[in-house]
Amino acid sequence: MPSTPHRALRALLALCTAAGLASVAVPAAHASPGTGPSAVVTMGDSYISGEAGRWLGNSLTNSGSRNGTDRAWTGSAYDPSRVYGTTAGGCHRSDTAEVKSAGPLASSLINLACSGATTDNVIRASQGGQAYKGEAPQADQLAAVAAAHDVELIALSIGGNDLGFADIIATCAKDYIVWYSYCHDDQQAEVDAKMDGVMADVGRSVDEIRAVMTGAGYGSSDYRIVLQSYPSPIPRATENRYGESGWSRTNTGGCPFWNADSDWARDSLVPQLANRLKGVAAAKGVQFMDLRDALQGREVCAKASRQVTSTVPASGTTSEWARWIDSQSTQGLVQESMHPNAYGQQALGRCLALIHARPTGNQTCRNTAGSGPSGMYLTAS
């Protein structure tokens, strides 16, 4: 197979050096793409940026380290920058974000994703994309990364905010706490009205990534794009350890949703989005990683998991892997709600490591019951 441009360039440079011809001039504009350290890059929204990475499970204790769940506790105060660095209060790129938890996949593990991002924040500015939280569009940031690194794989999580995930969660929680009514019927209508347009924009985001990589001198076989779906942060009704009536789901569990709405979210909305994203991946010729079942049994309020207490320590094998809805707003930021926490992100990082080792085929990533984040495994899908 003929070498692609930047691979061929590196071979030429190596040959020139070996032959004592290192002084041969090579235009700088063509020398940088793919010649730097290897890199794996993540792009997109909060589910891949690392939102909620501050937390190791959920605890009802509101003081101190919250029974060891709050990684921002300094011993005397709370400092979210211990987890999110300079992006605390903004993009929330945590130290346990998917790419940071994947292990030594490449020399550089680069997280360009930003909590709250939509497809508009991925598209290049020259193509109508928009800056977000003080940062250039992610595809423009990717151009700089691609020029200085040898990018092997780009994982993309996008579309959830375009579809209005946060609004759906807020509406369903309010319908449980305030209105005593269901949300799934009217919210499904909203999803149906938006879905085709959102998927078109996700496809355009993939096209933008390709355009940037081509512009940086990469051939189609020099790197991979992996489009991933979303895991459900809440369990189906039969797997919820709290009864539907009373206030335990709200005040104790942090999962204020009716049974019918929980079943709709877990077994209809999340699969519907996953299936449509898989269709985009197929249409664009990129790899797909299905995460719909990644948190199975580890969701907020799941019977198979437990909250952290003074006698039940935080553990990747027993604690919840998603951040609850803190209805009293006594712990951290509301924006962290319903996202994979530090354990969940470690699990997704394992999924990324596994698919990095499988260069072809769509994959579904699941967890092993009773095992920690290292127990994630792939099956063909």
Short mmCIF file of C-alpha atoms in Angstrom, two decimals:
data_model
loop_
_atom_site.label_atom_id
_atom_site.label_comp_id
_atom_site.label_asym_id
_atom_site.label_seq_id
_atom_site.Cartn_x
_atom_site.Cartn_y
_atom_site.Cartn_z
CA MET A 1 0.00 0.00 0.00
CA PRO A 2 1.48 3.40 -0.94
CA SER A 3 2.57 5.52 2.02
CA THR A 4 0.38 8.48 2.86
CA PRO A 5 1.94 11.99 2.69
CA HIS A 6 3.08 12.54 6.27
CA ARG A 7 4.25 8.93 6.72
CA ALA A 8 6.25 9.17 3.49
CA LEU A 9 7.75 12.46 4.65
CA ARG A 10 8.98 10.91 7.87
CA ALA A 11 10.53 8.04 5.93
CA LEU A 12 12.28 10.55 3.64
CA LEU A 13 13.62 12.52 6.60
CA ALA A 14 14.91 9.34 8.21
CA LEU A 15 16.61 8.32 4.97
CA CYS A 16 18.21 11.74 4.53
CA THR A 17 19.52 11.69 8.10
CA ALA A 18 20.97 8.21 7.68
CA ALA A 19 22.67 9.29 4.48
CA GLY A 20 24.23 12.34 6.10
CA LEU A 21 21.84 14.65 4.24
CA ALA A 22 20.11 16.13 7.26
CA SER A 23 20.76 19.58 5.87
CA VAL A 24 18.38 18.97 2.98
CA ALA A 25 15.72 21.67 3.29
CA VAL A 26 12.12 20.61 3.84
CA PRO A 27 9.41 23.29 3.88
CA ALA A 28 8.27 23.79 7.49
CA ALA A 29 4.60 23.78 6.51
CA HIS A 30 4.93 20.16 5.42
CA ALA A 31 7.37 18.93 8.05
CA SER A 32 5.26 19.07 11.19
CA PRO A 33 2.13 16.94 10.61
CA GLY A 34 2.52 13.52 12.15
CA THR A 35 6.17 13.94 13.09
CA GLY A 36 5.72 14.69 16.79
CA PRO A 37 4.84 12.44 19.71
CA SER A 38 1.99 9.99 19.25
CA ALA A 39 -1.38 11.20 20.54
CA VAL A 40 -4.90 10.06 21.35
CA VAL A 41 -7.43 12.90 21.39
CA THR A 42 -10.93 13.21 22.86
CA MET A 43 -13.45 15.77 21.65
CA GLY A 44 -17.03 16.69 22.40
CA ASP A 45 -19.12 17.25 25.50
CA SER A 46 -19.30 16.61 29.25
CA TYR A 47 -19.56 12.83 29.03
CA ILE A 48 -16.03 12.69 27.66
CA SER A 49 -14.57 15.91 29.10
CA GLY A 50 -14.68 14.50 32.63
CA GLU A 51 -17.65 16.26 34.24
CA ALA A 52 -18.32 14.85 37.76
CA GLY A 53 -14.83 13.38 38.02
CA ARG A 54 -14.64 15.09 41.40
CA TRP A 55 -16.69 12.32 43.01
CA LEU A 56 -15.97 8.77 44.15
CA GLY A 57 -19.54 7.59 44.59
CA ASN A 58 -22.31 9.44 46.45
CA SER A 59 -22.61 10.13 50.18
CA LEU A 60 -25.28 11.87 52.25
CA THR A 61 -22.62 13.35 54.53
CA ASN A 62 -22.31 17.05 53.70
CA SER A 63 -19.15 17.93 55.62
CA GLY A 64 -15.45 17.28 55.25
CA SER A 65 -14.51 14.77 52.57
CA ARG A 66 -18.10 13.49 52.45
CA ASN A 67 -16.95 10.06 53.61
CA GLY A 68 -14.11 10.11 51.14
CA THR A 69 -16.23 10.76 48.06
CA ASP A 70 -15.17 14.39 47.49
CA ARG A 71 -11.78 14.57 45.83
CA ALA A 72 -11.82 18.37 46.03
CA TRP A 73 -11.48 18.30 49.84
CA THR A 74 -8.13 19.76 50.91
CA GLY A 75 -8.48 18.96 54.60
CA SER A 76 -9.85 22.40 55.40
CA ALA A 77 -11.76 23.55 52.30
CA TYR A 78 -12.94 22.51 48.84
CA ASP A 79 -10.80 23.17 45.79
CA PRO A 80 -12.31 21.79 42.55
CA SER A 81 -9.11 22.69 40.69
CA ARG A 82 -7.53 19.66 42.37
CA VAL A 83 -9.66 17.63 39.94
CA TYR A 84 -10.50 19.98 37.06
CA GLY A 85 -7.33 22.05 37.00
CA THR A 86 -7.68 25.40 35.26
CA THR A 87 -11.00 24.29 33.73
CA ALA A 88 -12.77 24.20 37.14
CA GLY A 89 -16.13 25.94 36.77
CA GLY A 90 -15.83 25.76 32.99
CA CYS A 91 -15.05 22.86 30.66
CA HIS A 92 -14.51 20.53 33.64
CA ARG A 93 -11.77 18.41 32.11
CA SER A 94 -11.05 16.14 35.04
CA ASP A 95 -7.93 14.19 35.86
CA THR A 96 -9.98 11.00 35.51
CA ALA A 97 -11.57 11.91 32.16
CA GLU A 98 -11.88 9.06 29.68
CA VAL A 99 -8.62 9.70 27.86
CA LYS A 100 -6.76 10.30 31.13
CA SER A 101 -8.01 7.00 32.55
CA ALA A 102 -7.19 4.92 29.49
CA GLY A 103 -3.58 4.18 30.38
CA PRO A 104 -0.43 4.76 28.28
CA LEU A 105 -2.09 4.54 24.86
CA ALA A 106 0.19 7.19 23.36
CA SER A 107 2.87 9.68 24.33
CA SER A 108 0.24 12.42 24.63
CA LEU A 109 -3.34 12.02 25.87
CA ILE A 110 -5.17 15.19 24.86
CA ASN A 111 -8.63 16.21 26.05
CA LEU A 112 -10.26 18.95 23.94
CA ALA A 113 -13.82 18.21 25.09
CA CYS A 114 -15.81 20.74 27.08
CA SER A 115 -18.77 20.30 29.39
CA GLY A 116 -21.89 21.74 27.77
CA ALA A 117 -20.48 21.71 24.24
CA THR A 118 -22.71 21.24 21.20
CA THR A 119 -21.81 20.43 17.62
CA ASP A 120 -21.48 24.19 16.97
CA ASN A 121 -18.54 24.17 19.37
CA VAL A 122 -16.80 21.42 17.40
CA ILE A 123 -17.12 22.97 13.94
CA ARG A 124 -14.26 25.23 12.82
CA ALA A 125 -14.84 28.97 13.12
CA SER A 126 -14.23 29.35 9.38
CA GLN A 127 -17.16 27.00 8.79
CA GLY A 128 -19.54 28.75 11.15
CA GLY A 129 -18.50 27.08 14.40
CA GLN A 130 -18.56 28.93 17.69
CA ALA A 131 -16.06 29.48 20.47
CA TYR A 132 -17.20 28.25 23.88
CA LYS A 133 -16.21 29.12 27.43
CA GLY A 134 -13.36 31.26 26.16
CA GLU A 135 -11.92 28.59 23.90
CA ALA A 136 -11.73 28.29 20.12
CA PRO A 137 -13.92 25.65 18.44
CA GLN A 138 -12.56 22.18 19.08
CA ALA A 139 -11.80 21.43 15.43
CA ASP A 140 -9.57 24.52 15.34
CA GLN A 141 -7.80 23.27 18.46
CA LEU A 142 -7.43 19.87 16.79
CA ALA A 143 -5.62 21.49 13.85
CA ALA A 144 -2.86 22.66 16.18
CA VAL A 145 -2.67 19.26 17.86
CA ALA A 146 -2.50 17.44 14.53
CA ALA A 147 0.36 19.63 13.35
CA ALA A 148 2.48 18.99 16.44
CA HIS A 149 1.63 15.33 17.09
CA ASP A 150 1.19 12.01 15.36
CA VAL A 151 -2.52 11.58 16.10
CA GLU A 152 -3.56 7.92 16.13
CA LEU A 153 -7.14 8.02 17.37
CA ILE A 154 -9.82 10.67 17.96
CA ALA A 155 -12.79 9.76 20.17
CA LEU A 156 -15.89 11.92 19.82
CA SER A 157 -18.90 12.23 22.14
CA ILE A 158 -21.38 14.81 20.88
CA GLY A 159 -25.09 15.35 20.27
CA GLY A 160 -26.49 15.07 23.77
CA ASN A 161 -26.54 18.81 24.39
CA ASP A 162 -27.93 19.48 20.91
CA LEU A 163 -30.76 17.13 21.82
CA GLY A 164 -31.30 18.89 25.15
CA PHE A 165 -30.25 16.19 27.63
CA ALA A 166 -29.95 18.64 30.53
CA ASP A 167 -33.41 20.06 29.88
CA ILE A 168 -34.89 16.57 29.65
CA ILE A 169 -33.40 15.59 33.01
CA ALA A 170 -34.54 18.84 34.64
CA THR A 171 -38.06 18.47 33.26
CA CYS A 172 -38.39 14.85 34.36
CA ALA A 173 -37.07 15.62 37.85
CA LYS A 174 -39.44 18.57 38.22
CA ASP A 175 -42.37 16.46 37.04
CA TYR A 176 -41.56 13.99 39.83
CA ILE A 177 -40.85 16.48 42.62
CA VAL A 178 -43.29 19.27 41.84
CA TRP A 179 -45.99 18.33 39.37
CA TYR A 180 -46.54 14.63 40.06
CA SER A 181 -46.82 14.01 36.33
CA TYR A 182 -44.90 12.05 33.71
CA CYS A 183 -42.35 13.59 31.36
CA HIS A 184 -41.69 10.82 28.85
CA ASP A 185 -44.60 11.54 26.54
CA ASP A 186 -43.95 15.22 25.89
CA GLN A 187 -40.16 14.79 26.02
CA GLN A 188 -40.25 12.01 23.42
CA ALA A 189 -42.10 14.38 21.12
CA GLU A 190 -39.34 16.96 21.66
CA VAL A 191 -36.68 14.35 20.90
CA ASP A 192 -38.47 13.22 17.75
CA ALA A 193 -38.64 16.79 16.49
CA LYS A 194 -34.92 17.37 16.98
CA MET A 195 -33.32 14.00 16.26
CA ASP A 196 -32.82 14.19 12.49
CA GLY A 197 -31.26 17.64 12.69
CA VAL A 198 -28.99 16.64 15.56
CA MET A 199 -27.75 13.58 13.72
CA ALA A 200 -27.00 15.69 10.65
CA ASP A 201 -24.92 18.00 12.84
CA VAL A 202 -23.09 15.05 14.42
CA GLY A 203 -22.25 13.86 10.92
CA ARG A 204 -20.98 17.32 10.06
CA SER A 205 -18.76 17.24 13.16
CA VAL A 206 -17.18 14.02 11.89
CA ASP A 207 -16.68 15.66 8.49
CA GLU A 208 -14.98 18.61 10.18
CA ILE A 209 -12.55 16.36 12.01
CA ARG A 210 -11.70 14.65 8.73
CA ALA A 211 -11.21 17.98 6.99
CA VAL A 212 -8.83 19.17 9.69
CA MET A 213 -6.80 15.98 9.57
CA THR A 214 -6.61 16.06 5.78
CA GLY A 215 -5.50 19.67 5.93
CA ALA A 216 -2.75 18.66 8.35
CA GLY A 217 -1.41 16.13 5.86
CA TYR A 218 -2.93 12.93 7.24
CA GLY A 219 -4.21 10.16 5.02
CA SER A 220 -7.40 8.29 5.89
CA SER A 221 -5.44 5.26 7.10
CA ASP A 222 -3.14 7.25 9.39
CA TYR A 223 -5.67 7.71 12.19
CA ARG A 224 -9.06 6.55 13.42
CA ILE A 225 -12.22 8.32 14.51
CA VAL A 226 -14.36 6.59 17.15
CA LEU A 227 -17.85 7.98 17.63
CA GLN A 228 -19.31 6.91 20.97
CA SER A 229 -22.79 6.91 22.49
CA TYR A 230 -23.96 7.69 26.01
CA PRO A 231 -24.44 5.46 29.08
CA SER A 232 -27.64 5.72 31.11
CA PRO A 233 -27.00 7.30 34.55
CA ILE A 234 -30.28 5.95 36.01
CA PRO A 235 -31.60 2.37 36.25
CA ARG A 236 -34.83 0.91 34.94
CA ALA A 237 -37.66 0.80 37.51
CA THR A 238 -37.24 -2.83 38.54
CA GLU A 239 -33.57 -2.20 39.35
CA ASN A 240 -34.13 0.88 41.53
CA ARG A 241 -33.53 0.25 45.24
CA TYR A 242 -35.94 3.00 46.32
CA GLY A 243 -39.73 2.85 46.11
CA GLU A 244 -41.57 5.10 43.68
CA SER A 245 -43.68 6.78 46.38
CA GLY A 246 -42.41 8.94 49.22
CA TRP A 247 -39.30 11.11 49.24
CA SER A 248 -36.52 8.52 49.36
CA ARG A 249 -35.73 8.76 45.65
CA THR A 250 -35.33 12.51 45.96
CA ASN A 251 -33.84 13.10 49.41
CA THR A 252 -31.88 9.88 49.87
CA GLY A 253 -31.15 8.39 46.47
CA GLY A 254 -30.85 11.49 44.32
CA CYS A 255 -32.81 9.91 41.45
CA PRO A 256 -36.17 11.77 41.40
CA PHE A 257 -37.89 10.06 38.47
CA TRP A 258 -41.13 8.11 38.08
CA ASN A 259 -40.88 4.44 37.13
CA ALA A 260 -42.38 5.05 33.70
CA ASP A 261 -39.96 7.90 33.04
CA SER A 262 -36.99 5.85 34.28
CA ASP A 263 -37.89 2.99 31.95
CA TRP A 264 -38.32 5.41 29.07
CA ALA A 265 -34.91 7.00 29.66
CA ARG A 266 -33.07 3.70 30.21
CA ASP A 267 -34.73 1.51 27.60
CA SER A 268 -35.98 3.98 24.99
CA LEU A 269 -34.19 7.33 24.94
CA VAL A 270 -30.63 6.08 25.51
CA PRO A 271 -30.97 3.18 23.02
CA GLN A 272 -32.68 5.44 20.48
CA LEU A 273 -29.78 7.89 20.60
CA ALA A 274 -27.22 5.08 20.49
CA ASN A 275 -28.84 3.50 17.45
CA ARG A 276 -28.96 6.80 15.59
CA LEU A 277 -25.34 7.57 16.41
CA LYS A 278 -24.40 4.12 15.16
CA GLY A 279 -26.14 5.02 11.92
CA VAL A 280 -24.07 8.20 11.62
CA ALA A 281 -20.89 6.23 12.24
CA ALA A 282 -21.83 3.79 9.48
CA ALA A 283 -22.70 6.57 7.05
CA LYS A 284 -19.41 8.37 7.72
CA GLY A 285 -17.25 5.25 7.75
CA VAL A 286 -15.97 5.60 11.32
CA GLN A 287 -15.82 3.18 14.21
CA PHE A 288 -18.66 3.16 16.76
CA MET A 289 -18.47 2.40 20.49
CA ASP A 290 -21.83 1.70 22.13
CA LEU A 291 -21.87 2.72 25.80
CA ARG A 292 -25.59 2.34 26.52
CA ASP A 293 -24.98 -0.49 29.03
CA ALA A 294 -21.62 0.69 30.40
CA LEU A 295 -23.10 1.72 33.79
CA GLN A 296 -25.54 -1.19 34.08
CA GLY A 297 -26.04 -1.95 37.79
CA ARG A 298 -23.79 1.01 38.73
CA GLU A 299 -26.32 3.76 38.02
CA VAL A 300 -27.60 6.20 40.64
CA CYS A 301 -30.05 4.30 42.91
CA ALA A 302 -29.28 0.90 41.33
CA LYS A 303 -29.98 -2.10 43.56
CA ALA A 304 -26.59 -3.60 42.73
CA SER A 305 -24.72 -0.56 44.12
CA ARG A 306 -24.58 1.30 47.40
CA GLN A 307 -24.02 4.80 48.70
CA VAL A 308 -20.84 5.55 50.61
CA THR A 309 -21.18 5.90 54.39
CA SER A 310 -18.88 6.04 57.41
CA THR A 311 -18.95 2.24 57.46
CA VAL A 312 -19.21 1.56 53.71
CA PRO A 313 -16.11 3.07 52.03
CA ALA A 314 -15.93 4.32 48.49
CA SER A 315 -15.16 1.42 46.17
CA GLY A 316 -15.20 0.82 42.45
CA THR A 317 -16.83 -2.55 43.07
CA THR A 318 -19.73 -1.40 45.28
CA SER A 319 -20.24 2.36 44.86
CA GLU A 320 -22.38 4.08 42.23
CA TRP A 321 -20.54 5.13 39.08
CA ALA A 322 -22.70 8.17 38.28
CA ARG A 323 -23.30 11.45 40.09
CA TRP A 324 -26.70 11.85 41.71
CA ILE A 325 -28.97 14.90 41.56
CA ASP A 326 -28.12 16.90 44.66
CA SER A 327 -31.58 18.36 45.18
CA GLN A 328 -30.42 20.45 48.16
CA SER A 329 -27.37 21.80 46.26
CA THR A 330 -25.15 21.14 49.27
CA GLN A 331 -22.36 19.35 47.43
CA GLY A 332 -20.53 20.72 44.40
CA LEU A 333 -22.20 22.03 41.28
CA VAL A 334 -25.56 21.04 39.82
CA GLN A 335 -23.94 20.66 36.38
CA GLU A 336 -22.15 17.54 37.65
CA SER A 337 -25.46 15.70 38.09
CA MET A 338 -26.21 12.60 36.00
CA HIS A 339 -22.65 12.21 34.67
CA PRO A 340 -20.19 9.35 35.12
CA ASN A 341 -18.20 10.06 38.29
CA ALA A 342 -14.53 9.19 38.81
CA TYR A 343 -15.30 5.45 38.84
CA GLY A 344 -17.51 5.78 35.77
CA GLN A 345 -14.83 7.70 33.93
CA GLN A 346 -12.21 5.13 34.83
CA ALA A 347 -14.54 2.52 33.36
CA LEU A 348 -15.00 4.50 30.15
CA GLY A 349 -11.26 4.99 29.99
CA ARG A 350 -10.90 1.22 30.03
CA CYS A 351 -13.40 1.05 27.16
CA LEU A 352 -11.26 3.52 25.19
CA ALA A 353 -8.15 1.46 25.85
CA LEU A 354 -9.89 -1.69 24.65
CA ILE A 355 -11.18 -0.16 21.42
CA HIS A 356 -7.78 1.43 20.81
CA ALA A 357 -6.49 -2.14 20.57
CA ARG A 358 -9.24 -3.12 18.09
CA PRO A 359 -8.76 -1.07 14.95
CA THR A 360 -11.82 -2.37 13.12
CA GLY A 361 -15.46 -3.11 13.82
CA ASN A 362 -18.14 -1.58 16.01
CA GLN A 363 -17.95 -2.48 19.69
CA THR A 364 -20.22 -2.42 22.75
CA CYS A 365 -18.56 -1.83 26.11
CA ARG A 366 -20.04 -3.36 29.27
CA ASN A 367 -19.01 -3.85 32.88
CA THR A 368 -18.56 -7.08 34.78
CA ALA A 369 -20.92 -7.39 37.77
CA GLY A 370 -19.03 -7.26 41.05
CA SER A 371 -15.86 -6.00 39.40
CA GLY A 372 -14.29 -2.56 39.34
CA PRO A 373 -13.62 -0.32 36.32
CA SER A 374 -10.89 -2.67 35.13
CA GLY A 375 -13.56 -5.28 34.45
CA MET A 376 -14.96 -3.54 31.37
CA TYR A 377 -15.07 -5.64 28.22
CA LEU A 378 -16.01 -5.31 24.55
CA THR A 379 -18.34 -7.33 22.36
CA ALA A 380 -18.88 -6.86 18.65
CA SER A 381 -22.00 -4.88 17.79
#
